[in-house]
Short mmCIF file of C-alpha atoms in Angstrom, two decimals:
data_model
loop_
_atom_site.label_atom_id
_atom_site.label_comp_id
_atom_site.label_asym_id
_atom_site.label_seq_id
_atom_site.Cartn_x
_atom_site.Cartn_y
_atom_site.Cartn_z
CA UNK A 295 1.81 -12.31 23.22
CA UNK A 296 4.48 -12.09 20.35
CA UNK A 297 3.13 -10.09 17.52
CA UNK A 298 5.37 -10.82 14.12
CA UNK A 299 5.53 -8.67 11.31
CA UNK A 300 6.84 -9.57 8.04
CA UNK A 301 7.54 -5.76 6.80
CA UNK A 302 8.76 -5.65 2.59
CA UNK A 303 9.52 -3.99 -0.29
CA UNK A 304 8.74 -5.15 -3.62
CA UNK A 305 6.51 -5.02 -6.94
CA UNK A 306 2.96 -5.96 -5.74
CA UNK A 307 1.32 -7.04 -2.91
CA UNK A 308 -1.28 -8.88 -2.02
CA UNK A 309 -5.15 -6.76 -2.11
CA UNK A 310 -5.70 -7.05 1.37
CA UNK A 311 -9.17 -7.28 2.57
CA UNK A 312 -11.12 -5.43 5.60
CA UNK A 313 -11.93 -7.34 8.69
CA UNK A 314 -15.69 -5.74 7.96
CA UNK A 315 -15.89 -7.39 4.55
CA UNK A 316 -13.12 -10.54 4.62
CA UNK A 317 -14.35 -11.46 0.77
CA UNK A 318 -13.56 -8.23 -0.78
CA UNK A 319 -10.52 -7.38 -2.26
CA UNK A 320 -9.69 -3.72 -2.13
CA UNK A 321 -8.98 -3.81 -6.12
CA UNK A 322 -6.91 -6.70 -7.42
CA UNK A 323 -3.77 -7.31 -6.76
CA UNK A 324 -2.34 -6.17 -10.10
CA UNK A 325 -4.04 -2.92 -9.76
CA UNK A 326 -2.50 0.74 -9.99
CA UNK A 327 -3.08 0.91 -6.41
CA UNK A 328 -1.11 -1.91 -5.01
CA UNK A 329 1.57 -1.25 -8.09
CA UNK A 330 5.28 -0.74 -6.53
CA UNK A 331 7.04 2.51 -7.42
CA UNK A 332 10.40 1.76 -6.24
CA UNK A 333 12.05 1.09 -9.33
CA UNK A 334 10.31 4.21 -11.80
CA UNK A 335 12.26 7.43 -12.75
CA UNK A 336 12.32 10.26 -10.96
CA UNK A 337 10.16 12.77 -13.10
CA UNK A 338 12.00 15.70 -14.47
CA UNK A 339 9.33 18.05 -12.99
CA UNK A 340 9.76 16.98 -8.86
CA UNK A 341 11.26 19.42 -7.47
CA UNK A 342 9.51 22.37 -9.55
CA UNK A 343 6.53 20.67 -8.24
CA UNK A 344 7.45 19.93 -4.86
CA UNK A 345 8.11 23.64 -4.74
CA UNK A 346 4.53 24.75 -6.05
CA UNK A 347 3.28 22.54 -3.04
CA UNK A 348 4.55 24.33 -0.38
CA UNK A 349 8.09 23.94 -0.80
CA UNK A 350 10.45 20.81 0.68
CA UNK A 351 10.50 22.28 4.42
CA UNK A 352 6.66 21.72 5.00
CA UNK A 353 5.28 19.02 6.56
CA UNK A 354 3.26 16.32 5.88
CA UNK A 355 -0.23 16.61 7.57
CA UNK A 356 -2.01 12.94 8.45
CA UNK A 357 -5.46 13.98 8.16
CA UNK A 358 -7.38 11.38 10.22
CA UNK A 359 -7.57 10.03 13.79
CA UNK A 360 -10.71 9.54 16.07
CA UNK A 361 -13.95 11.23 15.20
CA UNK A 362 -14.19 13.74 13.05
CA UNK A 363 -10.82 13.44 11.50
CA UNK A 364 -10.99 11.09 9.16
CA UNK A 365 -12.88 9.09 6.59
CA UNK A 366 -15.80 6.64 7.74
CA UNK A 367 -16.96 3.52 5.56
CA UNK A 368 -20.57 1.87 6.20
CA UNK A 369 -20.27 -1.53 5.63
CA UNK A 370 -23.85 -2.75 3.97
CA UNK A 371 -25.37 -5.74 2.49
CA UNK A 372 -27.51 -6.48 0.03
CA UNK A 373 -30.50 -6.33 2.41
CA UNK A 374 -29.47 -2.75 3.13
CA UNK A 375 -32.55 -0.36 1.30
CA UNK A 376 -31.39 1.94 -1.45
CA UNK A 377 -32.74 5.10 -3.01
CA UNK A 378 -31.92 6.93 -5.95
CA UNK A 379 -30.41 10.47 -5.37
CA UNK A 380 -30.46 13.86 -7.31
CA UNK A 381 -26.80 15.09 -8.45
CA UNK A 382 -25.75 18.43 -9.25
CA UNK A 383 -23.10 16.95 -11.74
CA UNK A 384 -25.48 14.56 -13.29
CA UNK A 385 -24.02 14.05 -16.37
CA UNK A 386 -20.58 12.97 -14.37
CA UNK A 387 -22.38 10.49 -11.96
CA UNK A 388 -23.74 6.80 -12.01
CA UNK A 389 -27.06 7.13 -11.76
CA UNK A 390 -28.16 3.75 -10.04
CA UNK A 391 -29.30 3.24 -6.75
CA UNK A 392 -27.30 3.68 -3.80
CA UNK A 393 -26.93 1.97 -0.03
CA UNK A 394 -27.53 5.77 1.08
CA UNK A 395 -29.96 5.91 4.00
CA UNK A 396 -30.18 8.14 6.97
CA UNK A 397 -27.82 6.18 9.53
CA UNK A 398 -25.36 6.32 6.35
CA UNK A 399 -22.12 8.37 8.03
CA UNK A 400 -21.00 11.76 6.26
CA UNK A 401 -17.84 13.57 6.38
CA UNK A 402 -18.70 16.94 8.55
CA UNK A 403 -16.03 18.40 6.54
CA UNK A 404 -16.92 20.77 3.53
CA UNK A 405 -17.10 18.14 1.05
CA UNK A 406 -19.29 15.85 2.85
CA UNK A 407 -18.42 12.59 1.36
CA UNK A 408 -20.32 9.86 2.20
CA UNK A 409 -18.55 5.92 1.77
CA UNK A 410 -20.20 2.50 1.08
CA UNK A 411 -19.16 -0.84 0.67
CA UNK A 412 -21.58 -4.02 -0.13
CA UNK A 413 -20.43 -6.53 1.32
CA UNK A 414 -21.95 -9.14 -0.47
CA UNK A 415 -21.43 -7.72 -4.11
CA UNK A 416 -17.92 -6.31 -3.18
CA UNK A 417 -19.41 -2.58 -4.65
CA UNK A 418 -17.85 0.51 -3.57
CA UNK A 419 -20.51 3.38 -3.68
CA UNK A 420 -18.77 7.05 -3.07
CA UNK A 421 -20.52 10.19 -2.72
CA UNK A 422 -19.86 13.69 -2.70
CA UNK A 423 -21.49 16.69 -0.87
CA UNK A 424 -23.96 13.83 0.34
CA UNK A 425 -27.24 14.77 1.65
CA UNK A 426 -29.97 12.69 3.04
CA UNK A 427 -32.17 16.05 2.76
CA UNK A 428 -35.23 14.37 4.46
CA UNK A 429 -35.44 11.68 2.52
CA UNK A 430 -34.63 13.25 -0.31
CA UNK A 431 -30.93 12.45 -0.82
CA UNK A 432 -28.78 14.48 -3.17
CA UNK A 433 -25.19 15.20 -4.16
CA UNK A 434 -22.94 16.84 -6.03
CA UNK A 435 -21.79 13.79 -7.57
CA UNK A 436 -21.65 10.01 -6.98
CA UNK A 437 -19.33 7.09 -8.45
CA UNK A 438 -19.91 3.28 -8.32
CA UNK A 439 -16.69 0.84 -8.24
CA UNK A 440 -16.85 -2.76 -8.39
CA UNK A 441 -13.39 -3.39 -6.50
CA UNK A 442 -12.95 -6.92 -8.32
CA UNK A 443 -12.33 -4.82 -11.11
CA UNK A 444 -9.51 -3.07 -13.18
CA UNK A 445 -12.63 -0.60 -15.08
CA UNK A 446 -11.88 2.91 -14.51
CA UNK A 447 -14.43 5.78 -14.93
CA UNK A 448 -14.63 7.21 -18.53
CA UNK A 449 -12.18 9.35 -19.56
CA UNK A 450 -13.41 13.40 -18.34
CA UNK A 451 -15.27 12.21 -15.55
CA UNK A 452 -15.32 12.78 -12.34
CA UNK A 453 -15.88 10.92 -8.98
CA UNK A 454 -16.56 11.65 -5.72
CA UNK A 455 -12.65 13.07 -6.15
CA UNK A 456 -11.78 15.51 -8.47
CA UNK A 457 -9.58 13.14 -9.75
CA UNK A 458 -12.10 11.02 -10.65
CA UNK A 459 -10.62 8.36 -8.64
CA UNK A 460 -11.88 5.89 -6.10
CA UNK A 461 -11.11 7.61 -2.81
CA UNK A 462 -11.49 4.20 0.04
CA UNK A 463 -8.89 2.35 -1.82
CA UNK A 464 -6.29 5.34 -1.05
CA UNK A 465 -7.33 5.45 2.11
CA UNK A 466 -5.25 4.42 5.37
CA UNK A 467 -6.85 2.35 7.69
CA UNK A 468 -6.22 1.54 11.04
CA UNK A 469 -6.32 -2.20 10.97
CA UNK A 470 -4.05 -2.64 7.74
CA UNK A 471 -1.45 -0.35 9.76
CA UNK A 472 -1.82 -2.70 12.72
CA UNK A 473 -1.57 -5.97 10.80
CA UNK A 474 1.85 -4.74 10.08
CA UNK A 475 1.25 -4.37 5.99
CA UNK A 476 -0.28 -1.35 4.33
CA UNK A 477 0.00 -2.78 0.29
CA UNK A 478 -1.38 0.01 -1.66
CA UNK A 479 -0.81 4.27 -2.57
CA UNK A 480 -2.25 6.36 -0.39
CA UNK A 481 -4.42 9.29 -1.50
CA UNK A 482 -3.61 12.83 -0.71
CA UNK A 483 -4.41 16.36 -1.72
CA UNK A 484 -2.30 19.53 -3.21
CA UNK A 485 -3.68 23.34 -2.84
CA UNK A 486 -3.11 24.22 -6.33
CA UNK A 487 -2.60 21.57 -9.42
CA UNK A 488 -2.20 21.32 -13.72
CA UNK A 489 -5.58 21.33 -15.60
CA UNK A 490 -4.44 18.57 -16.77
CA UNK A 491 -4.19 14.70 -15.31
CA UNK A 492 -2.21 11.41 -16.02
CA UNK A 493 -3.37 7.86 -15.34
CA UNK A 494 -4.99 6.79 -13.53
CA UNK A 495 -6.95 9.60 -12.99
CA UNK A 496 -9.49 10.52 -15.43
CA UNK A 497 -10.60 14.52 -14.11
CA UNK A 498 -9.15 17.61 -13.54
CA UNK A 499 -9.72 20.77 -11.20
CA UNK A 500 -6.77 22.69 -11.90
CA UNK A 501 -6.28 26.00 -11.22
CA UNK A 502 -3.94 26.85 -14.15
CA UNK A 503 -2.82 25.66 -17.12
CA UNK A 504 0.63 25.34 -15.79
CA UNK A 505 3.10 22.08 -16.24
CA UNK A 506 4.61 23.84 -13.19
CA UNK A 507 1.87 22.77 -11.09
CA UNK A 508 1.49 19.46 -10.52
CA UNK A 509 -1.32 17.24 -12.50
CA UNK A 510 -3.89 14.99 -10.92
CA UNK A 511 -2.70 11.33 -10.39
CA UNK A 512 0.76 12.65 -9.85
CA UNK A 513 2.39 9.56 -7.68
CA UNK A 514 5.40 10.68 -5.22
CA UNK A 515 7.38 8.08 -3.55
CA UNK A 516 9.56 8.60 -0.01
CA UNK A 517 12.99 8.60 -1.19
CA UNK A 518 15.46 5.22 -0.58
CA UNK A 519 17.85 7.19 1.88
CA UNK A 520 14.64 8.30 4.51
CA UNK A 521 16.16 7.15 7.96
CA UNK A 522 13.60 4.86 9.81
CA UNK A 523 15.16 5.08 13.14
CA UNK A 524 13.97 6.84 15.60
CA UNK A 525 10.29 5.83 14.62
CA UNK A 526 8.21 3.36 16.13
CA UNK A 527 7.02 0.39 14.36
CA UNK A 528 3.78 1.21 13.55
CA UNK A 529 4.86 4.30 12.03
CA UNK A 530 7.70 2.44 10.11
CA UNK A 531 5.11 0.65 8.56
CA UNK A 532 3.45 3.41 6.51
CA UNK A 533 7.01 4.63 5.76
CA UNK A 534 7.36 1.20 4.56
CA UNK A 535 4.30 1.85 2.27
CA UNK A 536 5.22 5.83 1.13
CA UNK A 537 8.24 4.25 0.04
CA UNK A 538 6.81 1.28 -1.77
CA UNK A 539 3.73 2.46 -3.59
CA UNK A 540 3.78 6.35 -2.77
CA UNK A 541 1.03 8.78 -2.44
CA UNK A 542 -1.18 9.76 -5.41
CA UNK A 543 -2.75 12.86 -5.96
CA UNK A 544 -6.71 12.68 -5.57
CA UNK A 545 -8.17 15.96 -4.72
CA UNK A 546 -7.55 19.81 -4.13
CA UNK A 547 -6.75 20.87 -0.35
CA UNK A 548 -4.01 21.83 1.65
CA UNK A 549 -0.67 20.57 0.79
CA UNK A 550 0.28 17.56 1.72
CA UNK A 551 -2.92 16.48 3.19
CA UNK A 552 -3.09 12.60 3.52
CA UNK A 553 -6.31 10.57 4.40
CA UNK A 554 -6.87 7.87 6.79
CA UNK A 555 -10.01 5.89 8.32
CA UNK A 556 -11.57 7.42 11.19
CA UNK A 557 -10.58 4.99 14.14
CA UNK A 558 -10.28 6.02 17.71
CA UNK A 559 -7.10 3.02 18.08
CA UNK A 560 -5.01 5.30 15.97
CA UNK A 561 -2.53 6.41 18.84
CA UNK A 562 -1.24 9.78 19.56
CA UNK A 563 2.41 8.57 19.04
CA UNK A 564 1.67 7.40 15.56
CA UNK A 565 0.25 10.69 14.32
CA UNK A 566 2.48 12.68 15.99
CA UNK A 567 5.54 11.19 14.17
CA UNK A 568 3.74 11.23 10.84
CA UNK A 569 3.90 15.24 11.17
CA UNK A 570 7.59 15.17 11.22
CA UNK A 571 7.98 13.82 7.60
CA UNK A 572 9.33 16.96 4.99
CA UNK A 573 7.81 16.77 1.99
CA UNK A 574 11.59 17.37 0.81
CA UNK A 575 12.14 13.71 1.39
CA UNK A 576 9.66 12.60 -1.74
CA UNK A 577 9.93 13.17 -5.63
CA UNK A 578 7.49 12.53 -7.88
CA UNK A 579 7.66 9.93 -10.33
CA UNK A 580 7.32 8.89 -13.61
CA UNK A 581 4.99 5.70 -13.57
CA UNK A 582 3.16 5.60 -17.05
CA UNK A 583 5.09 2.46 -17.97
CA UNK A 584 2.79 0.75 -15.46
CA UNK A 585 -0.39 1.55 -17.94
CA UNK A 586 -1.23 -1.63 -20.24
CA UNK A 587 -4.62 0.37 -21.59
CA UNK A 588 -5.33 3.85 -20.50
CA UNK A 589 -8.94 2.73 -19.66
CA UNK A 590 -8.00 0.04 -16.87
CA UNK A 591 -5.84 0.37 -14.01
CA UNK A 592 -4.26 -3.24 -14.44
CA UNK A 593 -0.45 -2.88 -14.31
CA UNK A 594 2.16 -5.45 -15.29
CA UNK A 595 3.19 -8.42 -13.31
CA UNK A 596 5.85 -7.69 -11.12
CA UNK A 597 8.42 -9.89 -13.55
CA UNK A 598 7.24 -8.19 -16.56
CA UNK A 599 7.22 -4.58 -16.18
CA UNK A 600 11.15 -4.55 -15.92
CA UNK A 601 13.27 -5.94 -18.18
CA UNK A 602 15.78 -9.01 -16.37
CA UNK A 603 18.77 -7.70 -15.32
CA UNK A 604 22.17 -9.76 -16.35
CA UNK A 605 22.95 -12.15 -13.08
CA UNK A 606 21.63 -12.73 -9.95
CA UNK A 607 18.70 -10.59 -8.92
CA UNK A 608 15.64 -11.40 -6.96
CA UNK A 609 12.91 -8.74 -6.06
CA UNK A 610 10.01 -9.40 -3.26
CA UNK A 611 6.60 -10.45 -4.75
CA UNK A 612 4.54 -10.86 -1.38
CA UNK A 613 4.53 -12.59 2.17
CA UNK A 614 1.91 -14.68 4.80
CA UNK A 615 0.01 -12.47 6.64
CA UNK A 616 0.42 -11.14 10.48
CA UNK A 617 0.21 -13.13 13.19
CA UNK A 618 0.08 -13.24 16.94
CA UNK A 619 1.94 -15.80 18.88
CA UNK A 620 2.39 -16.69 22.84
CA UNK A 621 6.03 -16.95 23.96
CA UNK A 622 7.68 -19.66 22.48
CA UNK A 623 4.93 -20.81 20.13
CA UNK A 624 6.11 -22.21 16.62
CA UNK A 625 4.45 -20.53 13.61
CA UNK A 626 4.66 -21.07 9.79
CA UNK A 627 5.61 -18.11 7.46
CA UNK A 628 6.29 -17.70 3.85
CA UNK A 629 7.69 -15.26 1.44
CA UNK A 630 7.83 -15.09 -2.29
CA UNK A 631 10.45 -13.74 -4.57
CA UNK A 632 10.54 -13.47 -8.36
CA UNK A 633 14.02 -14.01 -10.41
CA UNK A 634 14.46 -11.25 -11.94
CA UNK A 635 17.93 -11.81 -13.01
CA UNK A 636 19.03 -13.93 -16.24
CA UNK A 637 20.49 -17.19 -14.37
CA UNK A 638 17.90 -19.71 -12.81
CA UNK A 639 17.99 -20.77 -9.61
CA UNK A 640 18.00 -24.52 -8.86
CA UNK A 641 17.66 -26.06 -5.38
CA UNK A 642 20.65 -28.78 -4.80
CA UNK A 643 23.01 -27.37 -6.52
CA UNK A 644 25.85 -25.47 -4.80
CA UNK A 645 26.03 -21.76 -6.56
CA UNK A 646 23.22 -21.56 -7.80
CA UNK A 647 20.67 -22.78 -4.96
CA UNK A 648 18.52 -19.69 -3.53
CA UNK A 649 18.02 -19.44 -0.06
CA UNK A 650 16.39 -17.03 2.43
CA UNK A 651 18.96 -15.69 4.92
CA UNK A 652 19.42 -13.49 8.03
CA UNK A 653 21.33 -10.32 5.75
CA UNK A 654 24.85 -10.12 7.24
CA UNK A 655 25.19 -13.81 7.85
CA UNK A 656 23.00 -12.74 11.76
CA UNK A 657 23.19 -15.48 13.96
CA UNK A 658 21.44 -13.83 16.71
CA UNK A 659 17.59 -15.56 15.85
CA UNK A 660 19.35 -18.79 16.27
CA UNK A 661 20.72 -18.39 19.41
CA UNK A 662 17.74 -17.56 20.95
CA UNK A 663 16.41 -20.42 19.96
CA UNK A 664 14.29 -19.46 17.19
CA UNK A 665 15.46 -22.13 14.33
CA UNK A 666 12.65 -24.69 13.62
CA UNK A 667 13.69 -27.34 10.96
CA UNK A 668 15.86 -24.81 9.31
CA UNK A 669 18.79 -25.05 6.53
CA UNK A 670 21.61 -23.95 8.99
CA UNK A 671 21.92 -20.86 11.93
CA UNK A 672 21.37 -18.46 9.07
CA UNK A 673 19.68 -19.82 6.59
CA UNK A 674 16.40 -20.64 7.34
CA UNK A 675 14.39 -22.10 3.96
CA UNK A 676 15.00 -22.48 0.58
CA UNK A 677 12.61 -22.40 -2.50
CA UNK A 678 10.18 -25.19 -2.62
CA UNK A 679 10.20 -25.23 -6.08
CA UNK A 680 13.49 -27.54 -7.69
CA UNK A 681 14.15 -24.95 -10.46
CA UNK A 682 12.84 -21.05 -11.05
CA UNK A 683 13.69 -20.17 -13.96
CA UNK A 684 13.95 -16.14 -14.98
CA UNK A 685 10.64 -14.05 -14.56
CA UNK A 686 9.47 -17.21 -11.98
CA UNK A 687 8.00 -16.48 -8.34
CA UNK A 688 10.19 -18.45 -5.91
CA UNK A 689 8.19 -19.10 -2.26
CA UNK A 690 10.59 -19.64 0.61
CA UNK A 691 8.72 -21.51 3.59
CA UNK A 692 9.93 -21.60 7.02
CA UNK A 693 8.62 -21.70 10.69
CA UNK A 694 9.99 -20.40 13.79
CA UNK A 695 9.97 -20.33 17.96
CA UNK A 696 8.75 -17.28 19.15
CA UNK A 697 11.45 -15.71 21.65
CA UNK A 698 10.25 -15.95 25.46
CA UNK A 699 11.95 -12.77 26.53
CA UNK A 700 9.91 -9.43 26.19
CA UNK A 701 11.40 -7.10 23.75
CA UNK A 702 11.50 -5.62 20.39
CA UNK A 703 13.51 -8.13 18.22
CA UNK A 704 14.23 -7.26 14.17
CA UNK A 705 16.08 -8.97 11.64
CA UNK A 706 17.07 -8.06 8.23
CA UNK A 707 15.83 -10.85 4.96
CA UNK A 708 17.39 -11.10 2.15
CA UNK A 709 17.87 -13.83 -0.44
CA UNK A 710 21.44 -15.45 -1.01
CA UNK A 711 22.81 -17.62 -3.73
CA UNK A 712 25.35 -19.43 -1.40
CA UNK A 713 28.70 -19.94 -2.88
CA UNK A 714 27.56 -17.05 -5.65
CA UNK A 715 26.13 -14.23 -4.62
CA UNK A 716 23.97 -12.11 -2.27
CA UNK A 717 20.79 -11.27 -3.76
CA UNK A 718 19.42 -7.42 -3.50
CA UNK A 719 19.08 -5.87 -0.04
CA UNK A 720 15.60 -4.80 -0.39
CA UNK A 721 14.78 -3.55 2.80
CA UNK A 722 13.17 -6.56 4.56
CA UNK A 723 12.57 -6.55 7.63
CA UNK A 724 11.17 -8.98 9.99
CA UNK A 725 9.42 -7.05 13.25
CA UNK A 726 8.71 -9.35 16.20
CA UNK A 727 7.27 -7.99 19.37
CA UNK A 728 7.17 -10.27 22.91
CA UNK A 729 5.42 -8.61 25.42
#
């Protein structure tokens, strides 16, 4: 079997659904969550706050794996009985009835959340310090997301995270990771933070006044220069994603804490090389230009929330999902850019014609045999649209052979204006496994 990857960087991504619940988003594409960071200042406060978290030697901690590391999401329907529970922060909670019933799965850790999704309705329930109490359910507080939506919770209140935040949507899962695309922040928690919190977060549970410490909703992005080798490919994938849309504080706990679904695939190699990340290679950024109203998380389309830069520029908008092929099987792929420079691209015209290349002119997918239908031995599509035209999404589409020789093969995207101009180098990779 040849599994191929299509492994980016870019603005957005698509909202990728679970396998459980194939007609739910996990918020809309435009949301905070799936927002890229790539391109935001560095705040002016990292590295005072990356040295009130434990300083830039420790280590990031992936806290999941197999049971009882991990979070766990029931997967309900409407048929599923609910009950109404009693909340210690009642004034802080939606008090509607929930999909809570005895079977329901809660976190054995202290704060005993407890996670579900209707599958039908596309609700996200969240619970904290969840008891079913004999039938008599209570919490400490519960939150109710409809994850079609932008709506955040009112300003003050909390969630089922003292950030007042959705927690599943931050959370890494195991088949996202093995699809080859993880598209959204992940959530993770700090010891000590600011009584204070920036968007999107709408709660506090600081432990200081202190601009020192950092706030909740703080975002932090893997720096540009991290080296991925060495790493396996699964594990290159979330690196992919810490880099692209960052981690964002949710909750107090131990430094550098980050969350994942509990899922007895995740394999010892993968969590072992998460632990040797520093936290030295992040900094925090500045992403409030994202925020079109400070009561939604809806960000700006990829091609508006930076200004066109003078030229040729292109940057990565979204690609066709995984797939598995047999040896030598032909597949169809595409992969959307947007032009974010000032001169539009128009297909037939030599210089200013876009096409999708192999980055250093790489010949090597052509030779073995690869090239189905394509422009030439290293170009292999260009946009199907005649003209894009600045702030346009350009989609390149393209199929391929699958190699027949087991190995690891990866090659390196990147859009070209031939006769002009190489486009950006934006990281793309193309992963394709033969076993």
């Amino acid at each position: 079997m040849a599994v191929s990857l299509l492994v980016t960087q870019g603005s957005l991504a698509a909202a990728s659904a679970m396998p459980e619940a194939p007609a739910c988003p996990i918020l809309p594409n435009d949301d905070v969550w799936h927002s890229n960071i790539q391109q935001m200042p560095v705040h002016p406060l990292s590295d005072t706050w990356l040295a009130n978290m434990g300083g830039p030697a420790r280590l990031l901690h992936p806290d999941f794996g197999a049971y009882p590391y991990g979070y766990q999401l029931q997967v309900v329907d409407s048929a599923t009985p609910t009950t109404r529970l009693t909340f210690t922060y009642a004034d802080e909670s939606d008090d509607v009835p929930y999909p809570f019933t005895s079977s329901t799965p809660i976190e054995p850790a202290s704060d005993a959340h407890a996670l579900m999704l209707n599958k039908d309705t596309c609700v996200l329930y969240e619970l904290f310090a969840a008891s079913w109490n004999g039938g008599r359910p209570t919490a400490g507080s519960g939150a109710v997301f409809d994850l079609r939506s932008h709506a955040l919770r009112p300003a003050g209140w909390t969630s089922a995270d003292a950030a007042g935040l959705p927690i599943w949507p931050g959370v890494l899962r195991y088949d996202e990771v093995a699809r080859g695309l993880v598209d959204h922040a992940i959530r993770f928690t700090a010891q000590r933070t600011d009584r204070t919190y920036v968007w999107p977060a709408r709660h506090q549970a600081g432990a200081a006044r202190d601009p020192s410490l950092p706030p909740m909703g703080a975002r932090f992005r893997l720096r540009a220069d991290f080296p991925f080798a060495g790493f396996s490919p699964q594990t290159q994938v979330v690196l992919m994603a810490m880099q692209r849309y960052g981690l964002i504080l949710a909750d107090n706990g131990s430094n550098w804490f980050y969350q994942g679904s509990t899922d007895s695939r995740w394999s010892d190699q993968l969590i072992s090389e998460l632990k040797r990340i520093p936290a030295g290679a992040f900094e925090a950024v500045d992403a409030s230009s994202l925020m079109l109203d400070p009561n939604s998380g809806r960000v700006p389309a990829a091609s508006l929330n930076q200004a066109l830069l003078a030229g040729w520029h292109s940057t990565w908008q979204g690609q066709s999902p995984y797939l598995a092929m047999k040896p030598g099987q032909v597949a169809d792929f595409w992969i959307r850019f947007s032009n974010s420079g000032t001169e539009t691209w128009q297909r037939g015209v030599w210089g200013r014609q876009a096409n999708l290349g192999f980055n250093g002119d790489n010949k090597l997918p052509y030779r073995l045999g690869m090239a189905v239908n394509w422009l030439w031995d290293d170009r292999i599509a260009t946009t199907t649209a005649e003209t894009v035209a600045p702030g346009e999404i350009a989609e390149f589409r393209f199929s391929l052979r699958a190699p027949i020789y087991p190995g690891t093969y990866r090659f390196d995207l990147r859009p070209v204006i031939d006769g002009t101009t190489w486009l950006e180098d934006q990281g793309v990779f193309w992963l394709i496994a033969v076993n």
